[in-house]
mmCIF file of C-alpha atoms and ligand atoms in Angstrom:
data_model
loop_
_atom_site.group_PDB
_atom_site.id
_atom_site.type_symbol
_atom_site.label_atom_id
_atom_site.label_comp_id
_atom_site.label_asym_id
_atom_site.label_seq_id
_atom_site.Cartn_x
_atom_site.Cartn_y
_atom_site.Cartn_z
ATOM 1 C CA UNK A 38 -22.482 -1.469 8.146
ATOM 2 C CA UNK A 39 -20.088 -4.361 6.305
ATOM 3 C CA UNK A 40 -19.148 -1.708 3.453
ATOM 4 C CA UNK A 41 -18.328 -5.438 1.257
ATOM 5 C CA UNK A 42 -14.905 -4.090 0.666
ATOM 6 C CA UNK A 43 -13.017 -6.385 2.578
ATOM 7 C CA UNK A 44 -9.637 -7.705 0.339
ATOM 8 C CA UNK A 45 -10.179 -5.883 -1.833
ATOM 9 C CA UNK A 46 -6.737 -3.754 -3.258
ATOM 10 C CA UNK A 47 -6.360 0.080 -2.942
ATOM 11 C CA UNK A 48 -4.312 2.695 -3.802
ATOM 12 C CA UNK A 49 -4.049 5.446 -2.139
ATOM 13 C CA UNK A 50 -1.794 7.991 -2.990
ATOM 14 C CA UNK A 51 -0.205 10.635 -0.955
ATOM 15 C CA UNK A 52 -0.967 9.075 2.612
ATOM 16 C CA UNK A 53 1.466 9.826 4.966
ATOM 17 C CA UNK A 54 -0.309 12.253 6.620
ATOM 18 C CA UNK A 55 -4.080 14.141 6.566
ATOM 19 C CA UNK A 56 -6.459 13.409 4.217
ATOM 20 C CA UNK A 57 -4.737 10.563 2.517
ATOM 21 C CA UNK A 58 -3.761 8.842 5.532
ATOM 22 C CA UNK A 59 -7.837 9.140 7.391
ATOM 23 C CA UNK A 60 -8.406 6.805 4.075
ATOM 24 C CA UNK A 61 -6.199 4.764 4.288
ATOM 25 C CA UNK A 62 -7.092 4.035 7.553
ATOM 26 C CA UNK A 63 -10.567 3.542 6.523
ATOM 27 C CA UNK A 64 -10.211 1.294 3.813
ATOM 28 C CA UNK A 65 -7.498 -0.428 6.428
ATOM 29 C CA UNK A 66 -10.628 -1.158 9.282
ATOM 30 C CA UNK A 67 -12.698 -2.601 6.587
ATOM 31 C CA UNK A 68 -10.324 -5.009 5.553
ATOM 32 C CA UNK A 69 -8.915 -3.889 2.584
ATOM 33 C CA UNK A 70 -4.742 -4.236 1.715
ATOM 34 C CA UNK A 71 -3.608 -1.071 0.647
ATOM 35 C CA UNK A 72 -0.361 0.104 -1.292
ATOM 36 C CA UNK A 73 0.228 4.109 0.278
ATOM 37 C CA UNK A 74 2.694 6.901 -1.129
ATOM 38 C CA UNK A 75 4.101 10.112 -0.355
ATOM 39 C CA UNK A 76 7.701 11.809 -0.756
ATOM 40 C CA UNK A 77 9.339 11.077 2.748
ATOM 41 C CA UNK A 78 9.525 7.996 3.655
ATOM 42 C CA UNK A 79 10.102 8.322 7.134
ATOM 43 C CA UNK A 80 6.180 9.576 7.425
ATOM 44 C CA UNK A 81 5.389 6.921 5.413
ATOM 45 C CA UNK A 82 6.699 3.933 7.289
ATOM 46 C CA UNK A 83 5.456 4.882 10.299
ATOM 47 C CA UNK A 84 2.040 5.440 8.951
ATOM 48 C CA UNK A 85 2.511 2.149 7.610
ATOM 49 C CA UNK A 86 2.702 0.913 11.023
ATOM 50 C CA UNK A 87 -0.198 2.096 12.414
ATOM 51 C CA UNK A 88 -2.309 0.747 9.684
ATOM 52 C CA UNK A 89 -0.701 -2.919 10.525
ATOM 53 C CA UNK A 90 -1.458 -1.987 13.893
ATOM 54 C CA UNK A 91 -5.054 -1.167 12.748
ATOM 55 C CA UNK A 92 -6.195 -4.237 11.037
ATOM 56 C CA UNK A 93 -2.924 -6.810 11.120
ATOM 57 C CA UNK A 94 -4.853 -9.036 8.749
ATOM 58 C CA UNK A 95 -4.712 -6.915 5.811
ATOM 59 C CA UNK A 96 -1.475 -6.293 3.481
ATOM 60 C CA UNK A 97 0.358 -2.485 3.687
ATOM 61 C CA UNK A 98 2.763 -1.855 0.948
ATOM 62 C CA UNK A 99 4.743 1.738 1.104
ATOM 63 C CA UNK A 100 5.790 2.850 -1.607
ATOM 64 C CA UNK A 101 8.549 6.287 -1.780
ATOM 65 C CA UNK A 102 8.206 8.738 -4.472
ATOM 66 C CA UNK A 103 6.427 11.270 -5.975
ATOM 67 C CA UNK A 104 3.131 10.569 -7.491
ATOM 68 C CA UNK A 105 3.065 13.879 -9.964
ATOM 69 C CA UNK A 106 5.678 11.953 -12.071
ATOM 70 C CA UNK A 107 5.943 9.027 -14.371
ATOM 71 C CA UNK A 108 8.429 7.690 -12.359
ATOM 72 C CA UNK A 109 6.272 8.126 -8.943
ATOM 73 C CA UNK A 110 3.340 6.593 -10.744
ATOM 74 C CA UNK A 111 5.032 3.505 -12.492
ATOM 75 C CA UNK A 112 6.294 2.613 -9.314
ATOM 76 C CA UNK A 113 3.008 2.912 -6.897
ATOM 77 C CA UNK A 114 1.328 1.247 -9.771
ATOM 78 C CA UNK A 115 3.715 -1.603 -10.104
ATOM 79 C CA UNK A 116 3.271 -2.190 -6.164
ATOM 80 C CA UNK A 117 -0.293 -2.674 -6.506
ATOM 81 C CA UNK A 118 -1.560 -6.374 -7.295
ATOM 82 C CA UNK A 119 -4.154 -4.952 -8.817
ATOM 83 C CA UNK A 120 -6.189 -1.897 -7.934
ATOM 84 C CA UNK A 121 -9.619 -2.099 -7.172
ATOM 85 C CA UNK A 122 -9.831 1.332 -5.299
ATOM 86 C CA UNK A 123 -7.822 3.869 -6.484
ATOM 87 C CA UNK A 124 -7.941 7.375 -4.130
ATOM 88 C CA UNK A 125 -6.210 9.771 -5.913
ATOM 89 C CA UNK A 126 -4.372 12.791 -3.934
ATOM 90 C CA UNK A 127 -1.246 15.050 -4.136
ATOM 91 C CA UNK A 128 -0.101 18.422 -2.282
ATOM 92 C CA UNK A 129 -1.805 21.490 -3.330
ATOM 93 C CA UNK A 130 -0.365 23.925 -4.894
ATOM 94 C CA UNK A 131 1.194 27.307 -3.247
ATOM 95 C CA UNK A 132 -1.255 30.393 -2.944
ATOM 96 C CA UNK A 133 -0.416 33.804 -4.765
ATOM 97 C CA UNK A 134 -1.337 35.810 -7.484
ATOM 98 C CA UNK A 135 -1.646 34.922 -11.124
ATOM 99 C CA UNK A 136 0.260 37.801 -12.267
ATOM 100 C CA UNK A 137 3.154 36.420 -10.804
ATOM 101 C CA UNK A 138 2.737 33.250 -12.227
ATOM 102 C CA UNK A 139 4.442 31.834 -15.564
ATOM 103 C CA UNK A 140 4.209 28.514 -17.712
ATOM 104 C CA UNK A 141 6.113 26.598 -15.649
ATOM 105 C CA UNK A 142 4.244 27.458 -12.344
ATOM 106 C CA UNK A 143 1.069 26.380 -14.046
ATOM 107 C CA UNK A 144 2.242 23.397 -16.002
ATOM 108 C CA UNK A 145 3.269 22.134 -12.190
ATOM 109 C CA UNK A 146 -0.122 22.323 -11.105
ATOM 110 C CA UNK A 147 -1.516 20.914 -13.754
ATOM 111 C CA UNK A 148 0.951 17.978 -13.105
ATOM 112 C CA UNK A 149 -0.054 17.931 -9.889
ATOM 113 C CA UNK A 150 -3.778 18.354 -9.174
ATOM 114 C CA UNK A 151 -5.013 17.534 -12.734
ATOM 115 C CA UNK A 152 -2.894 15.012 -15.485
ATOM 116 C CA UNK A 153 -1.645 12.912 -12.068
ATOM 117 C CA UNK A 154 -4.866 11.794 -11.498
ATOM 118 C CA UNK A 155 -6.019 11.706 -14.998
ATOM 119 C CA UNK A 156 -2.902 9.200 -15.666
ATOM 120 C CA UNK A 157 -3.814 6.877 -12.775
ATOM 121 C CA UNK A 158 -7.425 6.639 -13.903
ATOM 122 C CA UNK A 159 -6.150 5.718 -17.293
ATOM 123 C CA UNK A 160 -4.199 3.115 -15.633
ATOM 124 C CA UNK A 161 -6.834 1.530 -13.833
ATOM 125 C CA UNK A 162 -10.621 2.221 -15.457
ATOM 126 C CA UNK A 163 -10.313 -0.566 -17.807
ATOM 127 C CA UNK A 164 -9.178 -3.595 -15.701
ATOM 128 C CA UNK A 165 -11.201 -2.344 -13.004
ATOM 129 C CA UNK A 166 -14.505 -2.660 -15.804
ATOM 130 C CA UNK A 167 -13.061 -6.187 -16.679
ATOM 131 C CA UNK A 168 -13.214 -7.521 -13.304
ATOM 132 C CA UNK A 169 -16.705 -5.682 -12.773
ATOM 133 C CA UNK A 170 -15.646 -4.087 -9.504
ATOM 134 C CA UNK A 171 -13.708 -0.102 -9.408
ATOM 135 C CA UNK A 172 -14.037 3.022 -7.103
ATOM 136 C CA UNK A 173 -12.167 5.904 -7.796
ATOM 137 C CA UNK A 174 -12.180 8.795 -5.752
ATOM 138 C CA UNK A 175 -10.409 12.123 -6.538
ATOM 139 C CA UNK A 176 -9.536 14.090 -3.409
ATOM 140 C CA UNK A 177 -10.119 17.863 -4.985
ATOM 141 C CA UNK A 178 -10.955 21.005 -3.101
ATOM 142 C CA UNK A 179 -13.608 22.616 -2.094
ATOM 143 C CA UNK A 180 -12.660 25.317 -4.199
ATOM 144 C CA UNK A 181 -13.889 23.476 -7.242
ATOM 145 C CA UNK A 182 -17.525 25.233 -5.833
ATOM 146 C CA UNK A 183 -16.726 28.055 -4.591
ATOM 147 C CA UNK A 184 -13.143 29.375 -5.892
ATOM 148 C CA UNK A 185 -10.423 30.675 -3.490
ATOM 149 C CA UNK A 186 -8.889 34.264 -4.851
ATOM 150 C CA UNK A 187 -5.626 33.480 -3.773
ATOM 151 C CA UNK A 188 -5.982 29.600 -4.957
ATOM 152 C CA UNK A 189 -5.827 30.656 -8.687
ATOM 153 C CA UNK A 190 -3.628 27.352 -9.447
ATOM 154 C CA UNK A 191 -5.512 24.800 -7.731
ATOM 155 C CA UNK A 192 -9.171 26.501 -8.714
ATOM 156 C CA UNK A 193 -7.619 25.817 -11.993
ATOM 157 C CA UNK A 194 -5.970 22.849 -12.599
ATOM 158 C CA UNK A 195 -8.869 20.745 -9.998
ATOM 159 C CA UNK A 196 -11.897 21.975 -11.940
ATOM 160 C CA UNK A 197 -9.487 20.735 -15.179
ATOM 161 C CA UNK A 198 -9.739 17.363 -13.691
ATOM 162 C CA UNK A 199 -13.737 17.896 -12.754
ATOM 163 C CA UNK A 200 -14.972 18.317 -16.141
ATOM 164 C CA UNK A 201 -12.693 15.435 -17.480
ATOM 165 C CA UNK A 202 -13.901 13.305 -14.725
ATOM 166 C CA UNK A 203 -17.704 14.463 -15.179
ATOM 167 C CA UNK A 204 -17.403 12.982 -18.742
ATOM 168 C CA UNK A 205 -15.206 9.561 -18.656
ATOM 169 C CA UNK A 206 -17.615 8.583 -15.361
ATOM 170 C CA UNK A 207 -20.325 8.461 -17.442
ATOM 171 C CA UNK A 208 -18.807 6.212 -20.276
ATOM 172 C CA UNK A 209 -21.146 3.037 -20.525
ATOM 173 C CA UNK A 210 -18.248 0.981 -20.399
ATOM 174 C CA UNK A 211 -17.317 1.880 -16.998
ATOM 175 C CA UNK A 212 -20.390 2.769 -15.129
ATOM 176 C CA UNK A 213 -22.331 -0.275 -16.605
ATOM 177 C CA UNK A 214 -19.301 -2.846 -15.445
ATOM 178 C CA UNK A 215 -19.410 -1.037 -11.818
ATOM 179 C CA UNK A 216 -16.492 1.636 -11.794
ATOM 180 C CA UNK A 217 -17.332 4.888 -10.743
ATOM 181 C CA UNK A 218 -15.196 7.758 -10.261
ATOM 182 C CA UNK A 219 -15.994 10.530 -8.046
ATOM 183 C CA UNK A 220 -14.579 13.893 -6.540
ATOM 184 C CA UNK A 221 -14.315 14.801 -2.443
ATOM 185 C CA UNK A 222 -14.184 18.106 -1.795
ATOM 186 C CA UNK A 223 -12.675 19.263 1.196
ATOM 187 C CA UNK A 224 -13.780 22.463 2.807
ATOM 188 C CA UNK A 225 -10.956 23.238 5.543
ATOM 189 C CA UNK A 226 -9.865 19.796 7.484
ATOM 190 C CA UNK A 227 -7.098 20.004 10.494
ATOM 191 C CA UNK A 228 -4.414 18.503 8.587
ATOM 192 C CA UNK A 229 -0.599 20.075 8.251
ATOM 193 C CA UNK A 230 -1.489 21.866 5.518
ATOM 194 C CA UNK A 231 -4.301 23.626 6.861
ATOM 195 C CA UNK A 232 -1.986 24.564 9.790
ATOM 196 C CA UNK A 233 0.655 25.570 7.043
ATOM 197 C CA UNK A 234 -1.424 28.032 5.410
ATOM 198 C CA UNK A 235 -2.541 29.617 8.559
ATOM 199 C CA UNK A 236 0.815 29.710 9.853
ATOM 200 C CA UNK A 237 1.282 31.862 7.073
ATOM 201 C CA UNK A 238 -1.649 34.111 7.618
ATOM 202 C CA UNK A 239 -0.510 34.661 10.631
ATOM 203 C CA UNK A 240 2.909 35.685 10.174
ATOM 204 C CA UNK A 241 0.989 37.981 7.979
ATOM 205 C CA UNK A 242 -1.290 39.382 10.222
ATOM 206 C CA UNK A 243 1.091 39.524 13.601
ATOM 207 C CA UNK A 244 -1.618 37.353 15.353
ATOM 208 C CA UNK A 245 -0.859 33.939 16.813
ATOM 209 C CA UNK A 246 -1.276 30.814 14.717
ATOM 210 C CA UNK A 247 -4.102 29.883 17.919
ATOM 211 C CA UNK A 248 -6.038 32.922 17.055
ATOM 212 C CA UNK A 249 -5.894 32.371 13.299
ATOM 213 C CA UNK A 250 -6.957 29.250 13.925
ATOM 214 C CA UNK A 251 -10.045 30.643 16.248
ATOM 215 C CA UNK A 252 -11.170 32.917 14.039
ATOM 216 C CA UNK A 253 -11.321 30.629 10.867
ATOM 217 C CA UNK A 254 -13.338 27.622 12.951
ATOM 218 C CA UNK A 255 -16.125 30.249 13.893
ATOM 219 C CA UNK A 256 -15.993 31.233 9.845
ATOM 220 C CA UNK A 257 -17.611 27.918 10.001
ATOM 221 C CA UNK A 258 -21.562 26.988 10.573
ATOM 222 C CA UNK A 259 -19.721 23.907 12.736
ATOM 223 C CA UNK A 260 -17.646 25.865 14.134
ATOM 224 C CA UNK A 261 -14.695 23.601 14.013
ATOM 225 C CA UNK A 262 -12.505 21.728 11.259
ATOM 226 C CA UNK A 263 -13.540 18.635 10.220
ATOM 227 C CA UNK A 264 -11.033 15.410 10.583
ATOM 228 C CA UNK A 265 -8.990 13.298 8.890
ATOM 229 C CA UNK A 266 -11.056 10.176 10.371
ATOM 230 C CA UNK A 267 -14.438 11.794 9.116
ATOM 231 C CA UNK A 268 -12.716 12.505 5.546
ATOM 232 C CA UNK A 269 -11.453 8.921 5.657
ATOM 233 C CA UNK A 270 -14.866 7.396 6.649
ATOM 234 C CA UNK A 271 -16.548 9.287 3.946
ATOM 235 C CA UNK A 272 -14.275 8.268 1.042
ATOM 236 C CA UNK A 273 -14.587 4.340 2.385
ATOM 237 C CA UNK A 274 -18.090 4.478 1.793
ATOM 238 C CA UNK A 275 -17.738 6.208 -1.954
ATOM 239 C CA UNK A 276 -15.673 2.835 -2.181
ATOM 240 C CA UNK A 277 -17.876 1.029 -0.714
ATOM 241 C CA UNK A 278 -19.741 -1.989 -3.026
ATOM 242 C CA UNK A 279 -22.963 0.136 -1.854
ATOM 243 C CA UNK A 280 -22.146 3.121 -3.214
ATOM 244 C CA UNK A 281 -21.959 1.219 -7.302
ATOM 245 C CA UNK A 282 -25.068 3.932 -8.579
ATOM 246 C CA UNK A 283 -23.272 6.805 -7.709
ATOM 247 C CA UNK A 284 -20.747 8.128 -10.364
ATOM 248 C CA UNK A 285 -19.773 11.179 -11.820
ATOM 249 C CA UNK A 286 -20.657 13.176 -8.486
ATOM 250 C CA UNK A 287 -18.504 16.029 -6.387
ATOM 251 C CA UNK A 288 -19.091 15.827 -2.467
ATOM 252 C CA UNK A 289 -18.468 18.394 -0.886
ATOM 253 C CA UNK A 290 -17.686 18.414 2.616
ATOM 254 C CA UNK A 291 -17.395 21.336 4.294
ATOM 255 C CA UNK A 292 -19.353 21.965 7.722
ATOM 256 C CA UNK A 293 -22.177 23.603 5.568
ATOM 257 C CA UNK A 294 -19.626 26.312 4.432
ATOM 258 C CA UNK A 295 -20.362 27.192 0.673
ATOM 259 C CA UNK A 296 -23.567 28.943 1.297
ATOM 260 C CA UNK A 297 -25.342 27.977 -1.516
ATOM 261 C CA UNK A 298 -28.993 25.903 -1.767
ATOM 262 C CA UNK A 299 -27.279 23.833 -4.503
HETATM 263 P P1 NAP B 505 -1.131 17.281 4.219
HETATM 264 O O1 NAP B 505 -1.657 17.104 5.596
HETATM 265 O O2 NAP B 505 -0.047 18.256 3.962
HETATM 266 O O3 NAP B 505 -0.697 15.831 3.682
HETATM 267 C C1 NAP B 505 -0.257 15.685 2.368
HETATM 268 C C2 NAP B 505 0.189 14.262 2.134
HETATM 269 O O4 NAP B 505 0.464 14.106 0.755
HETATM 270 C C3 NAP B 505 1.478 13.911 2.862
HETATM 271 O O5 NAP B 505 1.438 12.537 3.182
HETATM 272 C C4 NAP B 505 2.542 14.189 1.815
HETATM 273 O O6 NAP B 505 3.740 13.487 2.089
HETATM 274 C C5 NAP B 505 1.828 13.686 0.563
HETATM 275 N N1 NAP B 505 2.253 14.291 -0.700
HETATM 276 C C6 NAP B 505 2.263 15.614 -0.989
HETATM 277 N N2 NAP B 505 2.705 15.789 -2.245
HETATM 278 C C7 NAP B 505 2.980 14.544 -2.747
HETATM 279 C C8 NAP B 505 3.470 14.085 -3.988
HETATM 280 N N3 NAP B 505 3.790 14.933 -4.960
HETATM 281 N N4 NAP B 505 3.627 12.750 -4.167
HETATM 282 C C9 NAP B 505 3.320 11.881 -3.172
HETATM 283 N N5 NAP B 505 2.839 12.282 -1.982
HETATM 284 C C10 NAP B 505 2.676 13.598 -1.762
HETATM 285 O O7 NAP B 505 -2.326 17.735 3.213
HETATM 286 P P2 NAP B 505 -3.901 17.478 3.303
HETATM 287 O O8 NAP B 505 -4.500 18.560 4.099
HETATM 288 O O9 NAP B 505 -4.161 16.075 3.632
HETATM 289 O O10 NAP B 505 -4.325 17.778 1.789
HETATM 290 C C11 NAP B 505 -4.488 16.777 0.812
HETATM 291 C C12 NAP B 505 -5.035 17.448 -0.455
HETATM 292 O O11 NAP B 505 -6.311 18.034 -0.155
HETATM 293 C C13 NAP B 505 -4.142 18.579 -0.972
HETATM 294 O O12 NAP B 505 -4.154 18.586 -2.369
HETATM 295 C C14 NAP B 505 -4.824 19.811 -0.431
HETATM 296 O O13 NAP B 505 -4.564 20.953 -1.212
HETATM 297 C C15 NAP B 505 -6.287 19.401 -0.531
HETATM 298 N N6 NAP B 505 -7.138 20.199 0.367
HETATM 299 C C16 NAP B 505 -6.941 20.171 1.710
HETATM 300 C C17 NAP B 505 -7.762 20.950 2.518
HETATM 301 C C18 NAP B 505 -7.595 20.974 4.023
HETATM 302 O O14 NAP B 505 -8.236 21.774 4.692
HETATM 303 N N7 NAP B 505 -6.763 20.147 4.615
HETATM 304 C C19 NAP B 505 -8.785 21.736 1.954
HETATM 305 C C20 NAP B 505 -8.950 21.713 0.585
HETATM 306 C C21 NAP B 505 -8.123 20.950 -0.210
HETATM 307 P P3 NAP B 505 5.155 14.010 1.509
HETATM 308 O O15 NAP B 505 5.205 15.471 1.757
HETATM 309 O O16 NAP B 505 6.171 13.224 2.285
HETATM 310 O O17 NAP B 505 5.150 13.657 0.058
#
């Protein structure tokens, strides 16, 4: 399927690596130039390079910083032509519990998972309704559904940005001019920071990371973790010009983990 995206401009922030990057690399095979953050820029230019190697017609701009900032956002923004697809992602934040956490901790998420994205959209929405043509997609969590104990910041600050994003989606000046603006959930993907956390779990534990990792895929109906590629393929079609009467929505994918019917 021609997803009708082709030259078109995207954004896609923090994309150096796992979920970002299987967008970028998406949007990249159906012809679309893309501008791509993260932190390290090492990561970054060799991503880069493999999305030039992917689809040599299109246009891949890098740009180094940190998008939970003004500064990180001014300059990704300023990189962009002009954005017609704007994927919006970040780091999560750390697990722990909320007794332990103060202001500071929590304004960070919020930074982070919710007033990032929030400030992009702001950014873009309206040029995006001038020119008729915008796709937004909010990498979230799966946790948005079904909260994580142990996740108390980014259960938080994510469902923050899913009830703002439930209402501006729905404004008749953007969904009537062809933006829409939508969440992905992931469930667990095999990216570094799924292999982070379980690292953790189990230093915890005294298992091997392999057996962590075994245990948690058959915690799944699949039985495995989904991929970067499958993420990225998803999210191209949400920016797809076929996907214009969906809006307002949270996809979750997961391997049929939450449990419920709806
Ligand atoms: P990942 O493999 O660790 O990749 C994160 C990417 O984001 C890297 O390119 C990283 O590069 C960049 N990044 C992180 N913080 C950034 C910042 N402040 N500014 C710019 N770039 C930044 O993580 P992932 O698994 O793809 O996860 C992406 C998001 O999905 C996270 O918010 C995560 O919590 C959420 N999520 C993931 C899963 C999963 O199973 N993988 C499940 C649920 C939710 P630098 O470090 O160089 O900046």
């Amino acid at each position: 399927m021609d997803l009708g995206i082709s030259g078109k401009w995207a954004l896609v922030c923090a994309a150096s690596k796992g979920l970002g990057k299987g967008c970028a690399q998406a949007l990249v095979r159906e012809g679309c130039h893309v501008v791509i953050t993260a932190r390290g820029d090492e990561a970054l230019q060799a991503t880069a390079a493999e999305l030039r190697g992917i689809n040599p017609a299109v246009k891949v701009i890098t740009v180094a910083g940190d998008i939970t900032t003004p500064e990180g956002r001014a300059a990704a923004l300023a990189a962009c032509p002009q954005v017609d697809i704007l994927v919006n992602n970040a780091g999560g934040p750390a697990p722990g519990d909320f007794r332990t956490w103060d202001r500071e901790t929590w304004i960070k998420a919020l930074d982070a998972n919710m007033l990032a994205p929030i400030e992009l959209i702001k950014a873009c929405v309206d040029s995006m309704a001038e020119r008729g043509f915008g796709r937004i997609v909010n990498i979230t969590s799966a946790a948005v559904k079904a909260p994580i104990d142990i996740l108390g910041l980014s259960n938080g600050a994510r469902s923050g940005l899913t009830g703002f994003v439930a209402g501006v989606a729905r404004q008749t000046a953007l969904a009537s001019r062809n933006v829409t603006i939508n969440g992905l959930l992931p469930g667990p993907f095999d990216t570094d920071r799924l292999r982070t956390t379980m690292a953790g779990a189990a230093q915890k534990s005294g298992q091997p990371i392999e057996a962590v990792l075994a245990s948690r895929r058959k915690l799944n109906p699949t039985q495995r973790f989904g991929t970067a590629e499958e993420f990225g393929a998803f999210c191209a079609f949400m920016c797809s010009a076929h996907a214009g009467y969906m809006t307002g929505q949270n996809i979750l994918l997961d391997g049929g983990a939450y449990p419920g019917t709806y």
